[in-house]
PDB file of C-alpha atoms in Angstrom:
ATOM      1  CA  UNK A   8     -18.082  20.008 -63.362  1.00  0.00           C
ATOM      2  CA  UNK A   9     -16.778  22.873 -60.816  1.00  0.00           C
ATOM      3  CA  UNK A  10     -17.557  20.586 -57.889  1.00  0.00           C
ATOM      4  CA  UNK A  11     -15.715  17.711 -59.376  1.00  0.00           C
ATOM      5  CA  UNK A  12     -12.336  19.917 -60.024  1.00  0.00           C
ATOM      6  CA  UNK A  13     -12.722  21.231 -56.220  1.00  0.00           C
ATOM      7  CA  UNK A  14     -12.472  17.619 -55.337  1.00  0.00           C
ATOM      8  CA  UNK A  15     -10.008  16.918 -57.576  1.00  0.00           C
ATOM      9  CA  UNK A  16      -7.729  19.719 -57.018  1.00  0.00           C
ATOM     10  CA  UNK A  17      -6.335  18.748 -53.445  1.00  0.00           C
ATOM     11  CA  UNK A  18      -5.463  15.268 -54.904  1.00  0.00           C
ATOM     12  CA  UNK A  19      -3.583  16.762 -57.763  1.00  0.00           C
ATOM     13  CA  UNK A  20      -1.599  18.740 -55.308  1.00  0.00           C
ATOM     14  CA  UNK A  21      -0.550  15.539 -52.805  1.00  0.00           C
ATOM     15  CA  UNK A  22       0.679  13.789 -56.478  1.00  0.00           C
ATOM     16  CA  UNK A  23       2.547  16.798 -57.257  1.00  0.00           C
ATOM     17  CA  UNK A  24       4.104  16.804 -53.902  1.00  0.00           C
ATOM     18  CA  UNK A  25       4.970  13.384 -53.971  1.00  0.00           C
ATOM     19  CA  UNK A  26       6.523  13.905 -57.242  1.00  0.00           C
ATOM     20  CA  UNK A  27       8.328  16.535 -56.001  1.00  0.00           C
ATOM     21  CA  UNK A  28       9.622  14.674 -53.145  1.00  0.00           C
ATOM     22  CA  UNK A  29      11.266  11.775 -55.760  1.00  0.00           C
ATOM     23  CA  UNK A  30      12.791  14.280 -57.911  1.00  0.00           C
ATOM     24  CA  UNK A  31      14.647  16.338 -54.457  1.00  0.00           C
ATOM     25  CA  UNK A  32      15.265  12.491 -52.257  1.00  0.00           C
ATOM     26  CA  UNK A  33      13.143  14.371 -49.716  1.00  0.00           C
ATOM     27  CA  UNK A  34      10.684  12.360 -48.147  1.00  0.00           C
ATOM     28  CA  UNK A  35       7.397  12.558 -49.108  1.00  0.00           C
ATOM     29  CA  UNK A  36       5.683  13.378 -46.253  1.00  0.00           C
ATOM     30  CA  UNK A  37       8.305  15.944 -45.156  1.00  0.00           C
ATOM     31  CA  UNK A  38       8.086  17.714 -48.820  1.00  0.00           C
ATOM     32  CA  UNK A  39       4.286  17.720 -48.972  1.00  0.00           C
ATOM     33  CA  UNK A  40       3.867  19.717 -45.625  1.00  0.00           C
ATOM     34  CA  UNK A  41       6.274  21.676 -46.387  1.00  0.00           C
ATOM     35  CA  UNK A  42       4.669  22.233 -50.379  1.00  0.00           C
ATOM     36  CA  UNK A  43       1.164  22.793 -48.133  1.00  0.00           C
ATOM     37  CA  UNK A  44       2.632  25.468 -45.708  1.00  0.00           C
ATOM     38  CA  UNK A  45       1.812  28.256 -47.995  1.00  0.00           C
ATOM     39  CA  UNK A  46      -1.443  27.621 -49.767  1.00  0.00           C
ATOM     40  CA  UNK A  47      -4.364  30.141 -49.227  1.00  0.00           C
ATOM     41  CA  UNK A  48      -7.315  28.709 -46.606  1.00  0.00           C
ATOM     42  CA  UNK A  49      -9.719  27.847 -49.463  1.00  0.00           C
ATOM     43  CA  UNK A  50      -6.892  25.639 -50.383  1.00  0.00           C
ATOM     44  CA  UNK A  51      -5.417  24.461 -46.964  1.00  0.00           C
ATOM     45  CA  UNK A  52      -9.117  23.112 -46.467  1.00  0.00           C
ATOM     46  CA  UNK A  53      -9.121  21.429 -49.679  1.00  0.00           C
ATOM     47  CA  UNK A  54      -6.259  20.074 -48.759  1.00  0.00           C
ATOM     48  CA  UNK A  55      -7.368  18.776 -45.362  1.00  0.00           C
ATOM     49  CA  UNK A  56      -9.802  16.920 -47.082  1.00  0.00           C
ATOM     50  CA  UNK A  57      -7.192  14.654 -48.181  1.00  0.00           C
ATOM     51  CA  UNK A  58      -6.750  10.907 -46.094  1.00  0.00           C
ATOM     52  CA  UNK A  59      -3.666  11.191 -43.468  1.00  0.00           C
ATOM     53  CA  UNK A  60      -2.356   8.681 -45.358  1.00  0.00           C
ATOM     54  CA  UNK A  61      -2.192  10.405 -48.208  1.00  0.00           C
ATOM     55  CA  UNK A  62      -0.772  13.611 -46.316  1.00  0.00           C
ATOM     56  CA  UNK A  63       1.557  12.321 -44.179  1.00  0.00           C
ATOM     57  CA  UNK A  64       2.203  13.199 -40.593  1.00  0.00           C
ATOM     58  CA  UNK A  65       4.203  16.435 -39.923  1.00  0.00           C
ATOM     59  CA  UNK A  66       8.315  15.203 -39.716  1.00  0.00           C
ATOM     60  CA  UNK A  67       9.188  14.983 -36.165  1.00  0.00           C
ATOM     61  CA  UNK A  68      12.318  15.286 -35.268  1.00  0.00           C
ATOM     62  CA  UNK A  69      14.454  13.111 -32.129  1.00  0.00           C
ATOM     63  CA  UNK A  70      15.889  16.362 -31.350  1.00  0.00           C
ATOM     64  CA  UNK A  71      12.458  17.811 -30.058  1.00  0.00           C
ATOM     65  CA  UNK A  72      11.945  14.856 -27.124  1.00  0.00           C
ATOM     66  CA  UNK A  73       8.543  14.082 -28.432  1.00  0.00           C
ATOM     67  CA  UNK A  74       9.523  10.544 -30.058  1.00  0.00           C
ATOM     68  CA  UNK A  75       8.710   7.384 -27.301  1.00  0.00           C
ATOM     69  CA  UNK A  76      12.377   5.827 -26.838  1.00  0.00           C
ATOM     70  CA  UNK A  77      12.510   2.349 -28.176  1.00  0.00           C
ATOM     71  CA  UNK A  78      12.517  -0.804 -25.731  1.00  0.00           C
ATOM     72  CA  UNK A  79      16.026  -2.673 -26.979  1.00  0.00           C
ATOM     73  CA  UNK A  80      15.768  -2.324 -30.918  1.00  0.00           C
ATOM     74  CA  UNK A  81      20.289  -2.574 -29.994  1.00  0.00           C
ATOM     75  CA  UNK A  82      21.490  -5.948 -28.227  1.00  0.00           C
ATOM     76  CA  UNK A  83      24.753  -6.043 -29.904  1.00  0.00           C
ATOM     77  CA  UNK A  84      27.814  -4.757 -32.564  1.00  0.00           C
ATOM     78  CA  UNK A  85      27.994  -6.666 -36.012  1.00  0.00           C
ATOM     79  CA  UNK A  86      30.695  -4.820 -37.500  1.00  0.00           C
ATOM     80  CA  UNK A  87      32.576  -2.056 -38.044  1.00  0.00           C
ATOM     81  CA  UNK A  88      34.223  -0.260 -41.082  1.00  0.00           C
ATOM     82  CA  UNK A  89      37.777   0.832 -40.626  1.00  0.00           C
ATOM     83  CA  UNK A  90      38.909   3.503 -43.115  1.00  0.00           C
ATOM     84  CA  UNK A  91      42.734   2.527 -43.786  1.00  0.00           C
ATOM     85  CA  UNK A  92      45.949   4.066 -45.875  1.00  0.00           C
ATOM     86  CA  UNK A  93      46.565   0.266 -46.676  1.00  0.00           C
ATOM     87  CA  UNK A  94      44.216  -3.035 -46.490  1.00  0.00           C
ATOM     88  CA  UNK A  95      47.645  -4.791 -46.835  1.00  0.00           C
ATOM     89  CA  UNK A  96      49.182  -3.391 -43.626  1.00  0.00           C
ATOM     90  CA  UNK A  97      46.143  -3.518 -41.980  1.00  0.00           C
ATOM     91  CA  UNK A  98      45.268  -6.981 -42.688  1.00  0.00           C
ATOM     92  CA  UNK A  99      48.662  -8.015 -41.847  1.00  0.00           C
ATOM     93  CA  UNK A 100      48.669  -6.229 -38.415  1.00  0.00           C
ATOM     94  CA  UNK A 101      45.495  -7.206 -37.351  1.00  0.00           C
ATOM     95  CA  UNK A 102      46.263 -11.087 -37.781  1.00  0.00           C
ATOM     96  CA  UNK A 103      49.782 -11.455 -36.928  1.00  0.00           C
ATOM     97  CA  UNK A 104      49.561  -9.136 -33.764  1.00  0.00           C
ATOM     98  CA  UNK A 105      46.050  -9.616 -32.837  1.00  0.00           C
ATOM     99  CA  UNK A 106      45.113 -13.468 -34.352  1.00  0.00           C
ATOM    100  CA  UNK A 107      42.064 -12.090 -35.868  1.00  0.00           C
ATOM    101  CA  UNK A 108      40.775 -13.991 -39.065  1.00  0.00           C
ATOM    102  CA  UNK A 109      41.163 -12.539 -42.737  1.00  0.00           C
ATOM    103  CA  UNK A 110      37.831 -12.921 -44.563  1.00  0.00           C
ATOM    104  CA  UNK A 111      37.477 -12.245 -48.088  1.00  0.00           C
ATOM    105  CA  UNK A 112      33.745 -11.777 -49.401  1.00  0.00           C
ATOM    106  CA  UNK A 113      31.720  -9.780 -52.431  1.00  0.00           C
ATOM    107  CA  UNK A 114      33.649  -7.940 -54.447  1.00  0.00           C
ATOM    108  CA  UNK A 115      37.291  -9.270 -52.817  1.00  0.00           C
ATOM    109  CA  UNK A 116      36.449  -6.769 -50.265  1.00  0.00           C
ATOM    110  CA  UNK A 117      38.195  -7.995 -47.108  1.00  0.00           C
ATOM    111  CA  UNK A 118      37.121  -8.237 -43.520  1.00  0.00           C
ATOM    112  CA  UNK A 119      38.797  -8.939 -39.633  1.00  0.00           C
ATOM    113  CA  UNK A 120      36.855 -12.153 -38.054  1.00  0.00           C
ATOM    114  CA  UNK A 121      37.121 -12.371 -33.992  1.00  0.00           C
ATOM    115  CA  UNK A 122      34.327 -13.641 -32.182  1.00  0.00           C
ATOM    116  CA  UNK A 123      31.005 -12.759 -33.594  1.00  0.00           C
ATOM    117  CA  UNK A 124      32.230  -9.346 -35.030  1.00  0.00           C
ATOM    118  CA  UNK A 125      33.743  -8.471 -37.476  1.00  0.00           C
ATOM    119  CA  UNK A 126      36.266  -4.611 -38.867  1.00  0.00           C
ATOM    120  CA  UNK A 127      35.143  -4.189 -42.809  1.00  0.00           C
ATOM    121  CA  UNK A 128      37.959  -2.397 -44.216  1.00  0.00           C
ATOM    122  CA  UNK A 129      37.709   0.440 -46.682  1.00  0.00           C
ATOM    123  CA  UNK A 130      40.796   2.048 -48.904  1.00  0.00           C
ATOM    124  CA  UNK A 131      41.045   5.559 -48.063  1.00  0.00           C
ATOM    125  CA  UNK A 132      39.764   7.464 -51.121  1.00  0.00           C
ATOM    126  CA  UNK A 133      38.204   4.589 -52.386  1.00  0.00           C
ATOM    127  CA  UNK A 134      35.161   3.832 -49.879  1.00  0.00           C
ATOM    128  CA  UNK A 135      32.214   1.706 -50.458  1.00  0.00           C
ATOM    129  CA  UNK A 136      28.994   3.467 -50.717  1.00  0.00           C
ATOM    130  CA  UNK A 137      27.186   4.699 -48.189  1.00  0.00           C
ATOM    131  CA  UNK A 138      30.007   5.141 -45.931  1.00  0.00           C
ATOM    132  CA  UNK A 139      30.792   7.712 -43.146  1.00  0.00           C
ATOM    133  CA  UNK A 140      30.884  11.246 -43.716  1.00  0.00           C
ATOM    134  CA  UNK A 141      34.193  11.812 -42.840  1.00  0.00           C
ATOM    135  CA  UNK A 142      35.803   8.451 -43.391  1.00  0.00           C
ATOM    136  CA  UNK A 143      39.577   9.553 -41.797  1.00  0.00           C
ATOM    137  CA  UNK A 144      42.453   6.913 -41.245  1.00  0.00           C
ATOM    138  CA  UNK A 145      43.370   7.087 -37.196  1.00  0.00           C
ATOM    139  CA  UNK A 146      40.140   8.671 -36.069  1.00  0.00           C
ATOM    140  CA  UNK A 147      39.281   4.739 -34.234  1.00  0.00           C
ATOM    141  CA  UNK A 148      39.466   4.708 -30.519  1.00  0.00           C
ATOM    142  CA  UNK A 149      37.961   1.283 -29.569  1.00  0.00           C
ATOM    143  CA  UNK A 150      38.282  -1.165 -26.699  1.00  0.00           C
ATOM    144  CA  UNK A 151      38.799  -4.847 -27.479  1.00  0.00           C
ATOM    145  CA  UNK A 152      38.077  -7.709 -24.829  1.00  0.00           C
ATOM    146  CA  UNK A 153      40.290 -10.581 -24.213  1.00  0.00           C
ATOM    147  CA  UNK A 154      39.794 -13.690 -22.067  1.00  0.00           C
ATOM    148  CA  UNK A 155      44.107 -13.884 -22.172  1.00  0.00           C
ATOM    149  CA  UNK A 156      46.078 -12.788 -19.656  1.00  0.00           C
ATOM    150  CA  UNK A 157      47.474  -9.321 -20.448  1.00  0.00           C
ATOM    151  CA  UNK A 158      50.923 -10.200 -19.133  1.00  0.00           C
ATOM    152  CA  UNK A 159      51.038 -12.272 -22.163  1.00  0.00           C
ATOM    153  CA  UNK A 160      49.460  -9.682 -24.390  1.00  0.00           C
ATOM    154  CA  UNK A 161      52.212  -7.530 -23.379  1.00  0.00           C
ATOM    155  CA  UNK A 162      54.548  -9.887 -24.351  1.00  0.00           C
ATOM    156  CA  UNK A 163      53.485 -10.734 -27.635  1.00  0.00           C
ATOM    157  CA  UNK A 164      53.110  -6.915 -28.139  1.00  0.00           C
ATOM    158  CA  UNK A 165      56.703  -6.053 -27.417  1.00  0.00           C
ATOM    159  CA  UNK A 166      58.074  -9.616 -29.643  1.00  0.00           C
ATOM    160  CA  UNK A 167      56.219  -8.271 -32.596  1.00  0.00           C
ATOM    161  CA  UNK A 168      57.783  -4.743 -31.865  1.00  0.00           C
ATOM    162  CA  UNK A 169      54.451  -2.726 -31.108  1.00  0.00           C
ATOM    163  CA  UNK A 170      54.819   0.164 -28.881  1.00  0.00           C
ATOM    164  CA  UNK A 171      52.626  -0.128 -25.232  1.00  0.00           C
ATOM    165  CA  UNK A 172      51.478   3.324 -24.830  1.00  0.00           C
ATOM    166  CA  UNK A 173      49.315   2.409 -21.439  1.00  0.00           C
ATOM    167  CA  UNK A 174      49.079   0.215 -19.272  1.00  0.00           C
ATOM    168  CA  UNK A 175      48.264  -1.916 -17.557  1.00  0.00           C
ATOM    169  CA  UNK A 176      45.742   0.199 -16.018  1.00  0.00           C
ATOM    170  CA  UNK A 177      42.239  -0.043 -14.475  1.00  0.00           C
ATOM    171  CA  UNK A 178      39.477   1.087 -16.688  1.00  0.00           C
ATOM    172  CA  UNK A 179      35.489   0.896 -16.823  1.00  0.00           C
ATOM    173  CA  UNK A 180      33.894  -1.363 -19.458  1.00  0.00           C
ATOM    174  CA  UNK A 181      30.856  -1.745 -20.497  1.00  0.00           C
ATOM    175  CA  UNK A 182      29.729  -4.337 -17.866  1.00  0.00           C
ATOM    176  CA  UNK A 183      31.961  -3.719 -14.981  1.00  0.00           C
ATOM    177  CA  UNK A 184      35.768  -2.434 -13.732  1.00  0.00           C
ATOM    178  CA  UNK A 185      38.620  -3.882 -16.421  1.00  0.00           C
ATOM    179  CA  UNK A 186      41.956  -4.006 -16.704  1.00  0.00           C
ATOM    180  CA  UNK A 187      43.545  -2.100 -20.287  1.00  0.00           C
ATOM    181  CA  UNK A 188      46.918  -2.092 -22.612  1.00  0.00           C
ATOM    182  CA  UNK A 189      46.768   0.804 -25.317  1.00  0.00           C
ATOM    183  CA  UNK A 190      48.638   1.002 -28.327  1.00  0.00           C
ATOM    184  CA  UNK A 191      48.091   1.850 -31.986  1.00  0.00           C
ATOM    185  CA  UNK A 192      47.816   0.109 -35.600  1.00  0.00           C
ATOM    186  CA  UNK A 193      49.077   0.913 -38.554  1.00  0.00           C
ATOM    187  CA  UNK A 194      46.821   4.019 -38.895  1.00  0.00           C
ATOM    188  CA  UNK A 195      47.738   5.741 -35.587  1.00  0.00           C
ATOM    189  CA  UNK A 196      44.158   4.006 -34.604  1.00  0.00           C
ATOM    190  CA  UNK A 197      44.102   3.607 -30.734  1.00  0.00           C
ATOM    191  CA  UNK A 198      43.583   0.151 -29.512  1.00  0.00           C
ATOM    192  CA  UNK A 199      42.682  -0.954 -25.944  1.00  0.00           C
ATOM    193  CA  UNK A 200      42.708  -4.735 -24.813  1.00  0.00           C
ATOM    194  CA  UNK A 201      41.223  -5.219 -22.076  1.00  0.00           C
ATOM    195  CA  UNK A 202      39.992  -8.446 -19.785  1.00  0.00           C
ATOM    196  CA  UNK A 203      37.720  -8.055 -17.067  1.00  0.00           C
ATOM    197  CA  UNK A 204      40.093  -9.801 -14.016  1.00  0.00           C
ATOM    198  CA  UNK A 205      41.205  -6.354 -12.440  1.00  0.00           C
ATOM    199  CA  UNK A 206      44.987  -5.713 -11.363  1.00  0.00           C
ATOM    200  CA  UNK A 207      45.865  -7.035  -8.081  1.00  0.00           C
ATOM    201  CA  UNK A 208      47.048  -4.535  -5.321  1.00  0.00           C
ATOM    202  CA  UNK A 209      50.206  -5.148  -3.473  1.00  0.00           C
TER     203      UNK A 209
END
């Protein structure tokens, strides 16, 4: 009977942990090393009589350097959530100024279209779950790509009565030297357009 509760014992403790771990929405295999830390050796061996499985393997953390880098899990953006003062405003910015499509999906939750990307937008104060952890209107500083000319950017910028902060200037993009317009939405959010034809010298 004594041996049977020695054997017994170290499994009780793992189900406690993992227990544990559901009741704090720590995971379980952080929360049982760290429930394990402190037991005496008669029960630390017990314990390590227990499958790794079972166990877990001791948290590691990316901030340590002792995690392999992935080979390409990223290849490209799906979308991003805007926090805004007003969908309205936003929505009517974005597609009058820009030409990007308005998309309505679950929940009349609405969305910017262009290209294969899309902005989800999100109320200020009223955010969808999970969102950021600081979800701020004008805290966006993002650079667009267009296959236009920017002379004519520029001049449906100034018709619509948007304000050119920069530009037209050289830049660096992702994939090589570009050429970039800034100005701001609604939100104080600063926008750069760019193409990749760079300016000509004279």
């Amino acid at each position: 009977m004594r041996l049977a509760e020695e054997t017994q014992q170290p499994l009780l403790d793992a189900q406690r942990c993992f227990a544990e771990s559901k009741r704090q929405s720590c995971p379980a295999e952080v929360l049982s090393w760290r429930s394990f830390q402190f037991l005496t050796p008669k029960q630390l061996f017990r314990a390590s009589c227990l499958p790794f499985q079972v166990l877990g393997p001791p948290a590691m953390s990316w901030k340590e350097g002792n995690v392999a880098p992935p080979q390409a899990w990223i290849c490209s953006l799906d979308h991003l959530v805007m926090t805004v003062k007003s969908i309205e405003d936003t929505v009517a910015f974005y597609s009058r100024v820009l030409g990007m499509e308005v998309v309505t999906f679950k929940g009349n939750r609405k969305a910017l279209h262009f290209g294969n990307q899309k902005f989800n937008l999100h109320e200020a104060g009223k955010e969808f779950e999970p969102k950021a952890h600081k979800p701020v209107p004008g805290s966006l500083d993002i650079c667009l790509i267009t296959e236009k000319p920017l002379e004519q950017l520029m001049g449906h910028l100034k018709a619509c009565g948007v304000k050119i902060e920069e530009g037209p200037v050289l830049r660096t993009g992702a994939v090589g030297p570009i050429t970039s317009v800034y100005f701001r939405d609604p939100d104080q959010n600063l926008l750069e357009v760019s193409n990749y034809s760079t300016l000509t010298k004279e």
